[in-house]
């Protein structure tokens, strides 16, 4: 059978062809997979790691980590090209998110009756998720988390529009159930709450192994009212094939390796957490959380789980989030009509959310502050943002050394730092207080040269790029240490 669109196996074949796939055999599901993955993020080239022959499980039941952690893998995931470097990925992505969003409705999902996923069907009462090599990723995690690279489908009960999100999911009830830690305020959470109000329960399907394009889209802010599956179709230029869950009526990607369908109910809760999160800290304490009442499980023969364990940056998907978020923020700034924006960058050290820098060519008094405030509250950056720094167009916002230099020499703390209060935060914030609403504050830092002093601000002590290119060409032999 030909591999369906969005098959994880097709992605693996491509990554192996790049020479960026490492196979590790014999590691233990308890902590070793997570530790090896963590080490891999710090290796040159940050390879993807495929775990096989996992302790206690038969060969062929595998777990993949690091699926989008290099420019080539991320470029392939977004179908931008298979041979891009960092700059190439960013350049190729410019303007794409807004075009994909505009075209999404031209690619409705395509229901199919046959898929490798349907090779094995398990009724709800016989489901045991620990028959699969679900890892305990971090030393102080509360349990085994099958949902790190997952794709959770909910729907708007009024419009029927599907939403796909990526949320952490911990195995519960000795494998018979799984928790779903939906982020408050996200589209999936809104859908679930509306279903609860309308029918007292909410349908859900979850894929645990698929092309990482769904991980990318499930972990970023696709505009409200647009299905991530249709958005994926716009990226691919082809409608996404799905299997329709007979119990919920919701789609499951036909390329999925392992999937469940079932229902959420306000009173169906199980203990969940803590978990090592993308902020670099364990979040919260063990507490009751929504759990899926699983009605059916489907899986391919020898299914592959897609893992994306977060942690202190860099982590599994921090590179992906940084590049994708940066492009989406820049698109939103362009769509706003504000002029002069050169580049936006959501830094990996801030998890792709907490620290955003934007460069701008100043055109009028107040321009830099306008860009800063817009950036801080646009949908792509509003969730859990903490710092927005605006710099001049001679500064590369992706280069932290340059950003810090601009902050240190062009901003006056007394007048160039403003604080927005009671903004959209998260319970994942290590500064959040148990029992209090998850507001946060965010600082706007104007690190641009004062507009009224653009003409007479001190000249930067550096040679021109053209002169340095000429010098490098003339003296490259000596600079390389060769006489």
Short mmCIF file of N, CA and C in Angstrom, two decimals, residues 343-449:
data_model
loop_
_atom_site.label_atom_id
_atom_site.label_comp_id
_atom_site.label_asym_id
_atom_site.label_seq_id
_atom_site.Cartn_x
_atom_site.Cartn_y
_atom_site.Cartn_z
N UNK A 343 12.38 42.62 10.33
CA UNK A 343 12.48 41.22 10.73
C UNK A 343 12.00 41.06 12.17
N UNK A 344 11.34 39.93 12.45
CA UNK A 344 10.95 39.56 13.81
C UNK A 344 11.60 38.24 14.17
N UNK A 345 11.95 38.09 15.45
CA UNK A 345 12.56 36.83 15.87
C UNK A 345 12.11 36.48 17.29
N UNK A 346 11.49 35.31 17.44
CA UNK A 346 11.06 34.79 18.73
C UNK A 346 12.14 33.84 19.23
N UNK A 347 12.94 34.27 20.15
CA UNK A 347 14.19 33.58 20.48
C UNK A 347 13.98 32.21 21.11
N UNK A 348 14.84 31.26 20.66
CA UNK A 348 14.78 29.89 21.15
C UNK A 348 15.06 29.81 22.64
N UNK A 349 15.92 30.66 23.15
CA UNK A 349 16.22 30.65 24.57
C UNK A 349 15.02 31.05 25.42
N UNK A 350 14.04 31.70 24.81
CA UNK A 350 12.78 32.02 25.47
C UNK A 350 11.67 31.09 25.06
N UNK A 351 12.03 29.91 24.56
CA UNK A 351 11.02 28.93 24.17
C UNK A 351 10.20 29.35 22.97
N UNK A 352 10.67 30.33 22.21
CA UNK A 352 9.91 30.78 21.04
C UNK A 352 8.71 31.63 21.40
N UNK A 353 8.58 32.01 22.67
CA UNK A 353 7.43 32.81 23.10
C UNK A 353 7.82 33.98 24.01
N UNK A 354 8.72 33.74 24.95
CA UNK A 354 8.94 34.67 26.05
C UNK A 354 9.71 35.92 25.66
N UNK A 355 10.58 35.83 24.65
CA UNK A 355 11.47 36.93 24.30
C UNK A 355 11.44 37.13 22.78
N UNK A 356 10.86 38.24 22.35
CA UNK A 356 10.71 38.54 20.92
C UNK A 356 11.44 39.84 20.61
N UNK A 357 12.24 39.82 19.56
CA UNK A 357 12.93 41.03 19.10
C UNK A 357 12.47 41.35 17.68
N UNK A 358 12.31 42.65 17.40
CA UNK A 358 11.85 43.10 16.09
C UNK A 358 12.73 44.26 15.65
N UNK A 359 13.19 44.21 14.40
CA UNK A 359 13.95 45.35 13.86
C UNK A 359 13.05 46.18 12.95
N UNK A 360 13.25 47.50 13.01
CA UNK A 360 12.39 48.41 12.27
C UNK A 360 13.22 49.59 11.75
N UNK A 361 12.88 50.03 10.57
CA UNK A 361 13.47 51.27 10.03
C UNK A 361 12.53 52.40 10.41
N UNK A 362 12.95 53.20 11.39
CA UNK A 362 12.06 54.23 11.94
C UNK A 362 11.69 55.28 10.90
N UNK A 363 10.39 55.58 10.82
CA UNK A 363 9.91 56.56 9.85
C UNK A 363 9.20 57.74 10.48
N UNK A 364 8.82 57.64 11.75
CA UNK A 364 8.12 58.74 12.39
C UNK A 364 8.23 58.56 13.90
N UNK A 365 7.99 59.65 14.61
CA UNK A 365 8.04 59.62 16.08
C UNK A 365 6.97 58.65 16.60
N UNK A 366 7.36 57.80 17.51
CA UNK A 366 6.43 56.83 18.07
C UNK A 366 6.36 55.52 17.31
N UNK A 367 7.06 55.42 16.20
CA UNK A 367 7.03 54.23 15.35
C UNK A 367 7.49 52.98 16.11
N UNK A 368 8.62 53.10 16.81
CA UNK A 368 9.16 51.93 17.50
C UNK A 368 8.20 51.42 18.57
N UNK A 369 7.59 52.33 19.34
CA UNK A 369 6.65 51.89 20.38
C UNK A 369 5.41 51.25 19.76
N UNK A 370 4.96 51.79 18.64
CA UNK A 370 3.80 51.20 17.97
C UNK A 370 4.09 49.75 17.61
N UNK A 371 5.24 49.50 17.01
CA UNK A 371 5.62 48.14 16.63
C UNK A 371 5.72 47.25 17.87
N UNK A 372 6.26 47.78 18.95
CA UNK A 372 6.42 46.99 20.17
C UNK A 372 5.07 46.57 20.73
N UNK A 373 4.14 47.50 20.83
CA UNK A 373 2.83 47.18 21.41
C UNK A 373 2.04 46.23 20.53
N UNK A 374 2.09 46.43 19.22
CA UNK A 374 1.41 45.51 18.32
C UNK A 374 1.98 44.10 18.44
N UNK A 375 3.30 44.01 18.44
CA UNK A 375 3.94 42.70 18.54
C UNK A 375 3.51 41.98 19.81
N UNK A 376 3.46 42.70 20.91
CA UNK A 376 3.16 42.08 22.20
C UNK A 376 1.75 41.52 22.29
N UNK A 377 0.83 41.99 21.44
CA UNK A 377 -0.56 41.56 21.58
C UNK A 377 -1.15 40.90 20.34
N UNK A 378 -0.41 40.83 19.25
CA UNK A 378 -0.92 40.07 18.11
C UNK A 378 -1.11 38.61 18.50
N UNK A 379 -2.07 37.91 17.91
CA UNK A 379 -2.34 36.52 18.30
C UNK A 379 -1.12 35.61 18.28
N UNK A 380 -0.23 35.79 17.31
CA UNK A 380 0.92 34.88 17.21
C UNK A 380 1.87 35.01 18.39
N UNK A 381 1.85 36.16 19.09
CA UNK A 381 2.81 36.37 20.17
C UNK A 381 2.16 36.62 21.52
N UNK A 382 0.84 36.73 21.58
CA UNK A 382 0.18 37.20 22.80
C UNK A 382 0.29 36.21 23.96
N UNK A 383 0.28 34.91 23.67
CA UNK A 383 0.28 33.91 24.75
C UNK A 383 1.65 33.85 25.43
N UNK A 384 1.69 34.22 26.69
CA UNK A 384 2.85 34.05 27.57
C UNK A 384 4.10 34.77 27.09
N UNK A 385 3.91 35.84 26.35
CA UNK A 385 5.06 36.68 25.99
C UNK A 385 5.50 37.48 27.21
N UNK A 386 6.81 37.72 27.36
CA UNK A 386 7.30 38.46 28.53
C UNK A 386 8.12 39.69 28.15
N UNK A 387 8.86 39.61 27.07
CA UNK A 387 9.68 40.74 26.64
C UNK A 387 9.55 40.93 25.14
N UNK A 388 9.33 42.18 24.72
CA UNK A 388 9.42 42.56 23.32
C UNK A 388 10.46 43.67 23.22
N UNK A 389 11.48 43.45 22.42
CA UNK A 389 12.54 44.44 22.22
C UNK A 389 12.51 44.91 20.77
N UNK A 390 12.43 46.20 20.55
CA UNK A 390 12.45 46.75 19.20
C UNK A 390 13.80 47.42 18.98
N UNK A 391 14.43 47.08 17.87
CA UNK A 391 15.77 47.59 17.56
C UNK A 391 15.76 48.24 16.17
N UNK A 392 16.80 49.00 15.88
CA UNK A 392 16.92 49.64 14.56
C UNK A 392 17.24 48.59 13.49
N UNK A 393 17.13 49.02 12.23
CA UNK A 393 17.31 48.10 11.11
C UNK A 393 18.77 47.71 10.88
N UNK A 394 19.72 48.33 11.59
CA UNK A 394 21.11 47.89 11.48
C UNK A 394 21.44 46.76 12.45
N UNK A 395 20.44 46.34 13.23
CA UNK A 395 20.60 45.27 14.22
C UNK A 395 19.86 44.03 13.72
N UNK A 396 20.51 42.87 13.78
CA UNK A 396 19.85 41.62 13.46
C UNK A 396 19.12 41.12 14.71
N UNK A 397 17.78 41.11 14.72
CA UNK A 397 17.06 40.73 15.93
C UNK A 397 17.25 39.26 16.31
N UNK A 398 17.76 38.44 15.40
CA UNK A 398 18.02 37.04 15.73
C UNK A 398 19.36 36.84 16.43
N UNK A 399 20.18 37.88 16.47
CA UNK A 399 21.50 37.82 17.09
C UNK A 399 21.41 38.45 18.48
N UNK A 400 21.41 37.62 19.52
CA UNK A 400 21.23 38.14 20.88
C UNK A 400 22.35 39.10 21.27
N UNK A 401 23.57 38.86 20.80
CA UNK A 401 24.66 39.78 21.11
C UNK A 401 24.35 41.18 20.60
N UNK A 402 23.84 41.26 19.38
CA UNK A 402 23.50 42.56 18.81
C UNK A 402 22.32 43.20 19.55
N UNK A 403 21.33 42.37 19.90
CA UNK A 403 20.15 42.89 20.61
C UNK A 403 20.56 43.45 21.97
N UNK A 404 21.37 42.70 22.71
CA UNK A 404 21.81 43.17 24.03
C UNK A 404 22.67 44.43 23.89
N UNK A 405 23.51 44.50 22.85
CA UNK A 405 24.30 45.70 22.63
C UNK A 405 23.40 46.91 22.39
N UNK A 406 22.35 46.72 21.57
CA UNK A 406 21.42 47.83 21.32
C UNK A 406 20.69 48.22 22.59
N UNK A 407 20.24 47.24 23.37
CA UNK A 407 19.58 47.56 24.64
C UNK A 407 20.52 48.33 25.57
N UNK A 408 21.79 47.94 25.56
CA UNK A 408 22.75 48.52 26.49
C UNK A 408 23.18 49.93 26.10
N UNK A 409 23.09 50.27 24.82
CA UNK A 409 23.63 51.55 24.36
C UNK A 409 22.59 52.50 23.77
N UNK A 410 21.38 52.02 23.48
CA UNK A 410 20.39 52.88 22.84
C UNK A 410 19.11 53.04 23.66
N UNK A 411 19.02 52.35 24.78
CA UNK A 411 17.82 52.50 25.59
C UNK A 411 18.17 53.07 26.96
N UNK A 412 17.30 53.94 27.44
CA UNK A 412 17.42 54.51 28.78
C UNK A 412 16.34 53.85 29.62
N UNK A 413 16.70 53.03 30.61
CA UNK A 413 15.68 52.31 31.39
C UNK A 413 14.57 53.20 31.93
N UNK A 414 14.90 54.45 32.29
CA UNK A 414 13.89 55.33 32.88
C UNK A 414 12.78 55.69 31.89
N UNK A 415 13.09 55.71 30.62
CA UNK A 415 12.09 56.14 29.65
C UNK A 415 11.77 55.16 28.55
N UNK A 416 12.58 54.13 28.40
CA UNK A 416 12.42 53.24 27.25
C UNK A 416 11.90 51.85 27.59
N UNK A 417 11.54 51.65 28.85
CA UNK A 417 10.93 50.38 29.25
C UNK A 417 9.53 50.66 29.77
N UNK A 418 8.54 50.03 29.18
CA UNK A 418 7.16 50.15 29.62
C UNK A 418 6.63 48.76 29.95
N UNK A 419 5.69 48.67 30.87
CA UNK A 419 5.18 47.38 31.31
C UNK A 419 3.68 47.31 31.09
N UNK A 420 3.26 46.26 30.40
CA UNK A 420 1.84 45.96 30.22
C UNK A 420 1.44 44.95 31.30
N UNK A 421 0.33 45.19 31.96
CA UNK A 421 -0.08 44.34 33.08
C UNK A 421 -1.34 43.55 32.76
N UNK A 422 -1.53 42.44 33.50
CA UNK A 422 -2.73 41.58 33.40
C UNK A 422 -2.93 41.10 31.96
N UNK A 423 -1.85 40.62 31.35
CA UNK A 423 -1.92 40.08 29.99
C UNK A 423 -2.02 38.56 30.05
N UNK A 424 -2.11 37.93 28.86
CA UNK A 424 -2.38 36.50 28.76
C UNK A 424 -1.17 35.68 29.19
N UNK A 425 -1.29 35.06 30.35
CA UNK A 425 -0.22 34.22 30.86
C UNK A 425 -0.58 32.75 30.81
N UNK A 426 0.02 31.96 31.67
CA UNK A 426 -0.19 30.52 31.65
C UNK A 426 0.16 29.93 33.00
N UNK A 427 -0.52 28.83 33.33
CA UNK A 427 -0.18 28.08 34.53
C UNK A 427 1.17 27.39 34.39
N UNK A 428 1.69 27.31 33.17
CA UNK A 428 3.02 26.74 32.96
C UNK A 428 4.12 27.70 33.37
N UNK A 429 3.78 28.97 33.57
CA UNK A 429 4.75 29.98 33.95
C UNK A 429 5.34 29.63 35.31
N UNK A 430 6.66 29.49 35.42
CA UNK A 430 7.24 29.17 36.73
C UNK A 430 7.01 30.27 37.77
N UNK A 431 6.65 31.48 37.34
CA UNK A 431 6.35 32.56 38.27
C UNK A 431 4.89 32.57 38.71
N UNK A 432 4.03 31.74 38.09
CA UNK A 432 2.63 31.73 38.47
C UNK A 432 2.45 31.21 39.90
N UNK A 433 1.40 31.67 40.54
CA UNK A 433 1.13 31.30 41.94
C UNK A 433 -0.08 30.38 41.98
N UNK A 434 0.04 29.28 42.68
CA UNK A 434 -1.03 28.30 42.80
C UNK A 434 -2.31 28.97 43.28
N UNK A 435 -3.41 28.73 42.55
CA UNK A 435 -4.71 29.24 42.95
C UNK A 435 -5.05 30.61 42.41
N UNK A 436 -4.09 31.31 41.82
CA UNK A 436 -4.35 32.63 41.25
C UNK A 436 -4.53 32.54 39.74
N UNK A 437 -5.29 33.48 39.17
CA UNK A 437 -5.50 33.49 37.72
C UNK A 437 -4.16 33.72 37.02
N UNK A 438 -3.96 33.06 35.86
CA UNK A 438 -2.63 33.12 35.19
C UNK A 438 -2.42 34.36 34.34
N UNK A 439 -2.55 35.53 34.95
CA UNK A 439 -2.13 36.75 34.26
C UNK A 439 -0.60 36.80 34.24
N UNK A 440 -0.06 37.54 33.29
CA UNK A 440 1.36 37.90 33.39
C UNK A 440 1.53 39.36 32.98
N UNK A 441 2.71 39.86 33.12
CA UNK A 441 3.03 41.20 32.62
C UNK A 441 4.09 41.04 31.55
N UNK A 442 4.24 42.05 30.73
CA UNK A 442 5.27 42.00 29.70
C UNK A 442 5.91 43.37 29.55
N UNK A 443 7.20 43.35 29.33
CA UNK A 443 7.96 44.59 29.17
C UNK A 443 8.16 44.90 27.70
N UNK A 444 7.95 46.15 27.38
CA UNK A 444 8.23 46.70 26.05
C UNK A 444 9.54 47.48 26.17
N UNK A 445 10.56 47.09 25.44
CA UNK A 445 11.85 47.76 25.52
C UNK A 445 12.17 48.41 24.17
N UNK A 446 12.22 49.71 24.18
CA UNK A 446 12.56 50.46 22.96
C UNK A 446 14.08 50.63 22.94
N UNK A 447 14.74 49.77 22.17
CA UNK A 447 16.20 49.81 22.05
C UNK A 447 16.62 50.42 20.73
N UNK A 448 15.78 51.28 20.20
CA UNK A 448 16.13 52.03 18.99
C UNK A 448 16.79 53.36 19.38
N UNK A 449 17.59 53.89 18.46
CA UNK A 449 18.11 55.24 18.67
C UNK A 449 16.93 56.21 18.78
#
